[in-house]
């Protein structure tokens, strides 16, 4: 059996930077054999310039929206953004497929080995069938009118079945607090074999206005789309404090965006999950937040509260690229005190755990096959090398 041996300017193992000179040994196919000191590594060590890291885990993307790249105006707020996405900008099937294929290539080449991908349709299946990336498909359901909940779930099951029949990993998940009724949340809570939940959370300040006292710009959105919300009662609490208790079956939850999460929300979350085996990871997509709302989540507050943080790119409808390094750089720019080692951990081992893929991905531990990524030129570029 022959091996690959790599050393690099810096070697990051998914958790920490390893001592200078450490050599990573893998099989030819990229399975991790060991990390050893340089004096124990023998001959034929390839030296790489840059940071060598396990492959990135992108916990939030919408591959099916790739054709919307550069079509939606920036910084107009979430409600305007949603109206643009829902207006179904014309694209042929060929154009959609070409855009998704080019996005998948970008994900792969820049070092992303796994994606948590939101699916409202089965459009991405032809791309995923030929992809070397690991996918967890979040089949997303919405419906804010209580009486339509059963029907919505039935409709989305037809999409889920198309993933299921091909043995893709998937779970059925709520879109967002402002688009899912209490009844639909309750149905999702009891759906069998549906442990991994993703939800867009507190992406706009308007979401909490809706839940606290049934006011704000979402009321206009419902009116524009002819959605009757007369039966919706405000809870008097923030959206997070309202929807989280709907999940009572120890689900693993990825809350995405969290742009307007508060200290009280975090205290609430901590006490809610304390006595359960459920956990919650907070997924940050800073470039999408800047694109849509020109705002960023309180990342320092999440760090201070020891929250589990993971990263995502969101879609090309709200981002100029699907590149995890660009998300890392944006966080560094606005939160320079957060160490690179921490950011890389969010992008690798934390993401792998959140997507329930840590057996294989996220770190340089014996037996895993996490993909090798080289981050070059002072964080300018990343590329998959194995
Ligand atoms: Zn999203």
PDB file of C-alpha atoms in Angstrom, residues 22-191:
ATOM      1  CA  UNK A  22       3.519  17.859  11.616  1.00  0.00           C
ATOM      2  CA  UNK A  23       2.971  15.497   8.690  1.00  0.00           C
ATOM      3  CA  UNK A  24      -0.435  14.212   7.626  1.00  0.00           C
ATOM      4  CA  UNK A  25      -0.443  10.705   6.201  1.00  0.00           C
ATOM      5  CA  UNK A  26      -3.371   9.548   4.071  1.00  0.00           C
ATOM      6  CA  UNK A  27      -4.109   6.617   1.806  1.00  0.00           C
ATOM      7  CA  UNK A  28      -4.017   7.304  -1.928  1.00  0.00           C
ATOM      8  CA  UNK A  29      -7.787   7.737  -1.825  1.00  0.00           C
ATOM      9  CA  UNK A  30      -7.628  10.237   1.032  1.00  0.00           C
ATOM     10  CA  UNK A  31      -8.430   8.135   4.094  1.00  0.00           C
ATOM     11  CA  UNK A  32      -6.643   9.511   7.134  1.00  0.00           C
ATOM     12  CA  UNK A  33      -3.919   7.163   8.402  1.00  0.00           C
ATOM     13  CA  UNK A  34      -2.161   9.362  10.958  1.00  0.00           C
ATOM     14  CA  UNK A  35      -0.553  12.671  11.855  1.00  0.00           C
ATOM     15  CA  UNK A  36       3.090  12.353  12.927  1.00  0.00           C
ATOM     16  CA  UNK A  37       6.076  14.534  13.789  1.00  0.00           C
ATOM     17  CA  UNK A  38       8.336  15.293  10.804  1.00  0.00           C
ATOM     18  CA  UNK A  39      11.193  13.158  12.158  1.00  0.00           C
ATOM     19  CA  UNK A  40       8.895  10.107  12.155  1.00  0.00           C
ATOM     20  CA  UNK A  41       7.444  10.706   8.695  1.00  0.00           C
ATOM     21  CA  UNK A  42      10.206   9.215   6.556  1.00  0.00           C
ATOM     22  CA  UNK A  43      10.729  10.248   2.933  1.00  0.00           C
ATOM     23  CA  UNK A  44       8.521  11.627   0.190  1.00  0.00           C
ATOM     24  CA  UNK A  45       6.743  14.301   2.199  1.00  0.00           C
ATOM     25  CA  UNK A  46       5.057  16.866  -0.051  1.00  0.00           C
ATOM     26  CA  UNK A  47       5.351  20.346   1.378  1.00  0.00           C
ATOM     27  CA  UNK A  48       2.406  22.640   0.672  1.00  0.00           C
ATOM     28  CA  UNK A  49       2.368  26.409   0.969  1.00  0.00           C
ATOM     29  CA  UNK A  50      -0.664  27.531   2.944  1.00  0.00           C
ATOM     30  CA  UNK A  51      -3.085  26.062   5.474  1.00  0.00           C
ATOM     31  CA  UNK A  52      -4.008  22.416   4.978  1.00  0.00           C
ATOM     32  CA  UNK A  53      -7.485  21.731   6.392  1.00  0.00           C
ATOM     33  CA  UNK A  54     -10.183  19.063   6.274  1.00  0.00           C
ATOM     34  CA  UNK A  55     -12.874  19.804   3.655  1.00  0.00           C
ATOM     35  CA  UNK A  56     -15.422  22.501   4.451  1.00  0.00           C
ATOM     36  CA  UNK A  57     -18.993  21.740   5.499  1.00  0.00           C
ATOM     37  CA  UNK A  58     -21.545  24.186   4.106  1.00  0.00           C
ATOM     38  CA  UNK A  59     -24.556  23.820   6.389  1.00  0.00           C
ATOM     39  CA  UNK A  60     -26.937  26.046   4.430  1.00  0.00           C
ATOM     40  CA  UNK A  61     -27.379  26.372   0.700  1.00  0.00           C
ATOM     41  CA  UNK A  62     -30.185  26.333  -1.865  1.00  0.00           C
ATOM     42  CA  UNK A  63     -28.629  24.808  -4.982  1.00  0.00           C
ATOM     43  CA  UNK A  64     -31.984  25.004  -6.790  1.00  0.00           C
ATOM     44  CA  UNK A  65     -31.863  28.834  -6.712  1.00  0.00           C
ATOM     45  CA  UNK A  66     -28.519  29.065  -8.548  1.00  0.00           C
ATOM     46  CA  UNK A  67     -30.081  30.610 -11.678  1.00  0.00           C
ATOM     47  CA  UNK A  68     -31.053  33.675  -9.612  1.00  0.00           C
ATOM     48  CA  UNK A  69     -27.416  34.821  -9.389  1.00  0.00           C
ATOM     49  CA  UNK A  70     -27.184  38.596  -9.877  1.00  0.00           C
ATOM     50  CA  UNK A  71     -30.930  38.997 -10.443  1.00  0.00           C
ATOM     51  CA  UNK A  72     -32.136  40.292  -7.062  1.00  0.00           C
ATOM     52  CA  UNK A  73     -31.313  43.839  -5.882  1.00  0.00           C
ATOM     53  CA  UNK A  74     -29.210  44.069  -2.712  1.00  0.00           C
ATOM     54  CA  UNK A  75     -30.053  45.504   0.715  1.00  0.00           C
ATOM     55  CA  UNK A  76     -33.784  45.922   0.221  1.00  0.00           C
ATOM     56  CA  UNK A  77     -34.786  43.843   3.245  1.00  0.00           C
ATOM     57  CA  UNK A  78     -36.052  40.289   3.625  1.00  0.00           C
ATOM     58  CA  UNK A  79     -39.663  40.867   2.600  1.00  0.00           C
ATOM     59  CA  UNK A  80     -38.692  42.520  -0.708  1.00  0.00           C
ATOM     60  CA  UNK A  81     -36.146  39.770  -1.274  1.00  0.00           C
ATOM     61  CA  UNK A  82     -38.770  37.053  -0.725  1.00  0.00           C
ATOM     62  CA  UNK A  83     -41.171  38.730  -3.139  1.00  0.00           C
ATOM     63  CA  UNK A  84     -38.445  38.679  -5.800  1.00  0.00           C
ATOM     64  CA  UNK A  85     -37.688  34.974  -5.206  1.00  0.00           C
ATOM     65  CA  UNK A  86     -41.391  34.093  -5.256  1.00  0.00           C
ATOM     66  CA  UNK A  87     -42.015  36.048  -8.462  1.00  0.00           C
ATOM     67  CA  UNK A  88     -40.370  33.147 -10.308  1.00  0.00           C
ATOM     68  CA  UNK A  89     -37.840  34.868 -12.496  1.00  0.00           C
ATOM     69  CA  UNK A  90     -38.106  33.133 -15.861  1.00  0.00           C
ATOM     70  CA  UNK A  91     -35.482  30.509 -16.653  1.00  0.00           C
ATOM     71  CA  UNK A  92     -35.665  27.418 -18.820  1.00  0.00           C
ATOM     72  CA  UNK A  93     -34.892  23.982 -17.409  1.00  0.00           C
ATOM     73  CA  UNK A  94     -31.619  23.978 -19.359  1.00  0.00           C
ATOM     74  CA  UNK A  95     -30.619  27.322 -17.850  1.00  0.00           C
ATOM     75  CA  UNK A  96     -31.487  26.104 -14.366  1.00  0.00           C
ATOM     76  CA  UNK A  97     -29.492  22.898 -14.801  1.00  0.00           C
ATOM     77  CA  UNK A  98     -26.487  24.749 -16.195  1.00  0.00           C
ATOM     78  CA  UNK A  99     -26.561  27.218 -13.291  1.00  0.00           C
ATOM     79  CA  UNK A 100     -26.813  24.403 -10.711  1.00  0.00           C
ATOM     80  CA  UNK A 101     -23.977  22.465 -12.355  1.00  0.00           C
ATOM     81  CA  UNK A 102     -21.721  25.493 -12.346  1.00  0.00           C
ATOM     82  CA  UNK A 103     -22.585  26.128  -8.665  1.00  0.00           C
ATOM     83  CA  UNK A 104     -21.840  22.499  -7.785  1.00  0.00           C
ATOM     84  CA  UNK A 105     -18.451  22.804  -9.509  1.00  0.00           C
ATOM     85  CA  UNK A 106     -17.702  25.933  -7.496  1.00  0.00           C
ATOM     86  CA  UNK A 107     -18.673  24.218  -4.228  1.00  0.00           C
ATOM     87  CA  UNK A 108     -16.431  21.241  -4.995  1.00  0.00           C
ATOM     88  CA  UNK A 109     -13.410  23.131  -6.292  1.00  0.00           C
ATOM     89  CA  UNK A 110     -13.267  25.582  -3.396  1.00  0.00           C
ATOM     90  CA  UNK A 111     -13.120  22.709  -0.924  1.00  0.00           C
ATOM     91  CA  UNK A 112     -16.693  22.073   0.216  1.00  0.00           C
ATOM     92  CA  UNK A 113     -17.183  18.357   0.870  1.00  0.00           C
ATOM     93  CA  UNK A 114     -20.700  18.389   2.320  1.00  0.00           C
ATOM     94  CA  UNK A 115     -23.748  20.589   1.989  1.00  0.00           C
ATOM     95  CA  UNK A 116     -26.986  20.982   3.921  1.00  0.00           C
ATOM     96  CA  UNK A 117     -29.157  21.884   0.964  1.00  0.00           C
ATOM     97  CA  UNK A 118     -32.674  23.296   1.134  1.00  0.00           C
ATOM     98  CA  UNK A 119     -35.024  21.766  -1.443  1.00  0.00           C
ATOM     99  CA  UNK A 120     -38.464  23.035  -2.358  1.00  0.00           C
ATOM    100  CA  UNK A 121     -38.385  20.969  -5.544  1.00  0.00           C
ATOM    101  CA  UNK A 122     -36.656  17.857  -6.909  1.00  0.00           C
ATOM    102  CA  UNK A 123     -34.778  20.030  -9.458  1.00  0.00           C
ATOM    103  CA  UNK A 124     -31.343  19.337  -7.956  1.00  0.00           C
ATOM    104  CA  UNK A 125     -31.533  15.547  -8.200  1.00  0.00           C
ATOM    105  CA  UNK A 126     -29.840  15.222 -11.636  1.00  0.00           C
ATOM    106  CA  UNK A 127     -26.892  17.282 -10.365  1.00  0.00           C
ATOM    107  CA  UNK A 128     -26.602  15.418  -7.052  1.00  0.00           C
ATOM    108  CA  UNK A 129     -26.684  12.020  -8.748  1.00  0.00           C
ATOM    109  CA  UNK A 130     -23.330  12.811 -10.340  1.00  0.00           C
ATOM    110  CA  UNK A 131     -21.836  14.876  -7.516  1.00  0.00           C
ATOM    111  CA  UNK A 132     -18.834  13.940  -5.368  1.00  0.00           C
ATOM    112  CA  UNK A 133     -20.161  16.146  -2.576  1.00  0.00           C
ATOM    113  CA  UNK A 134     -22.077  14.645   0.389  1.00  0.00           C
ATOM    114  CA  UNK A 135     -25.578  16.131   0.561  1.00  0.00           C
ATOM    115  CA  UNK A 136     -28.120  16.305   3.328  1.00  0.00           C
ATOM    116  CA  UNK A 137     -31.334  17.399   1.641  1.00  0.00           C
ATOM    117  CA  UNK A 138     -33.621  19.539   3.776  1.00  0.00           C
ATOM    118  CA  UNK A 139     -37.001  19.111   2.092  1.00  0.00           C
ATOM    119  CA  UNK A 140     -38.660  22.354   3.025  1.00  0.00           C
ATOM    120  CA  UNK A 141     -42.332  22.882   3.747  1.00  0.00           C
ATOM    121  CA  UNK A 142     -44.218  26.113   4.309  1.00  0.00           C
ATOM    122  CA  UNK A 143     -47.833  27.159   4.885  1.00  0.00           C
ATOM    123  CA  UNK A 144     -48.979  29.801   7.321  1.00  0.00           C
ATOM    124  CA  UNK A 145     -52.673  28.916   7.236  1.00  0.00           C
ATOM    125  CA  UNK A 146     -53.536  26.241   9.838  1.00  0.00           C
ATOM    126  CA  UNK A 147     -56.190  24.489   7.767  1.00  0.00           C
ATOM    127  CA  UNK A 148     -53.775  23.797   4.913  1.00  0.00           C
ATOM    128  CA  UNK A 149     -51.142  22.054   7.056  1.00  0.00           C
ATOM    129  CA  UNK A 150     -52.012  18.414   6.259  1.00  0.00           C
ATOM    130  CA  UNK A 151     -52.242  19.183   2.550  1.00  0.00           C
ATOM    131  CA  UNK A 152     -48.888  20.988   2.509  1.00  0.00           C
ATOM    132  CA  UNK A 153     -47.188  18.070   4.210  1.00  0.00           C
ATOM    133  CA  UNK A 154     -48.741  15.629   1.763  1.00  0.00           C
ATOM    134  CA  UNK A 155     -47.526  17.710  -1.186  1.00  0.00           C
ATOM    135  CA  UNK A 156     -43.964  17.965   0.109  1.00  0.00           C
ATOM    136  CA  UNK A 157     -43.890  14.221   0.756  1.00  0.00           C
ATOM    137  CA  UNK A 158     -44.066  13.728  -3.016  1.00  0.00           C
ATOM    138  CA  UNK A 159     -40.793  15.685  -3.319  1.00  0.00           C
ATOM    139  CA  UNK A 160     -39.252  13.821  -0.363  1.00  0.00           C
ATOM    140  CA  UNK A 161     -40.191  10.487  -1.947  1.00  0.00           C
ATOM    141  CA  UNK A 162     -38.132  11.336  -5.034  1.00  0.00           C
ATOM    142  CA  UNK A 163     -35.050  11.770  -2.818  1.00  0.00           C
ATOM    143  CA  UNK A 164     -35.918   8.735  -0.716  1.00  0.00           C
ATOM    144  CA  UNK A 165     -36.202   6.369  -3.664  1.00  0.00           C
ATOM    145  CA  UNK A 166     -32.651   7.259  -4.708  1.00  0.00           C
ATOM    146  CA  UNK A 167     -31.331   6.742  -1.155  1.00  0.00           C
ATOM    147  CA  UNK A 168     -30.390  10.390  -0.650  1.00  0.00           C
ATOM    148  CA  UNK A 169     -30.125  11.600   2.925  1.00  0.00           C
ATOM    149  CA  UNK A 170     -33.035  13.900   3.695  1.00  0.00           C
ATOM    150  CA  UNK A 171     -35.340  15.274   6.340  1.00  0.00           C
ATOM    151  CA  UNK A 172     -38.518  17.341   6.110  1.00  0.00           C
ATOM    152  CA  UNK A 173     -38.136  20.766   7.684  1.00  0.00           C
ATOM    153  CA  UNK A 174     -40.004  24.029   8.312  1.00  0.00           C
ATOM    154  CA  UNK A 175     -39.092  27.025   6.134  1.00  0.00           C
ATOM    155  CA  UNK A 176     -39.328  29.835   8.699  1.00  0.00           C
ATOM    156  CA  UNK A 177     -41.404  30.976  11.679  1.00  0.00           C
ATOM    157  CA  UNK A 178     -43.262  33.510   9.508  1.00  0.00           C
ATOM    158  CA  UNK A 179     -44.242  30.907   6.898  1.00  0.00           C
ATOM    159  CA  UNK A 180     -45.151  27.844   8.974  1.00  0.00           C
ATOM    160  CA  UNK A 181     -48.312  27.549  11.075  1.00  0.00           C
ATOM    161  CA  UNK A 182     -48.387  26.118  14.587  1.00  0.00           C
ATOM    162  CA  UNK A 183     -50.302  23.128  13.236  1.00  0.00           C
ATOM    163  CA  UNK A 184     -47.646  22.462  10.582  1.00  0.00           C
ATOM    164  CA  UNK A 185     -44.903  22.713  13.240  1.00  0.00           C
ATOM    165  CA  UNK A 186     -46.815  20.151  15.315  1.00  0.00           C
ATOM    166  CA  UNK A 187     -47.094  17.762  12.375  1.00  0.00           C
ATOM    167  CA  UNK A 188     -43.358  18.100  11.689  1.00  0.00           C
ATOM    168  CA  UNK A 189     -42.587  17.449  15.351  1.00  0.00           C
ATOM    169  CA  UNK A 190     -44.193  14.016  15.193  1.00  0.00           C
ATOM    170  CA  UNK A 191     -43.041  13.004  11.702  1.00  0.00           C
TER     171      UNK A 191
END
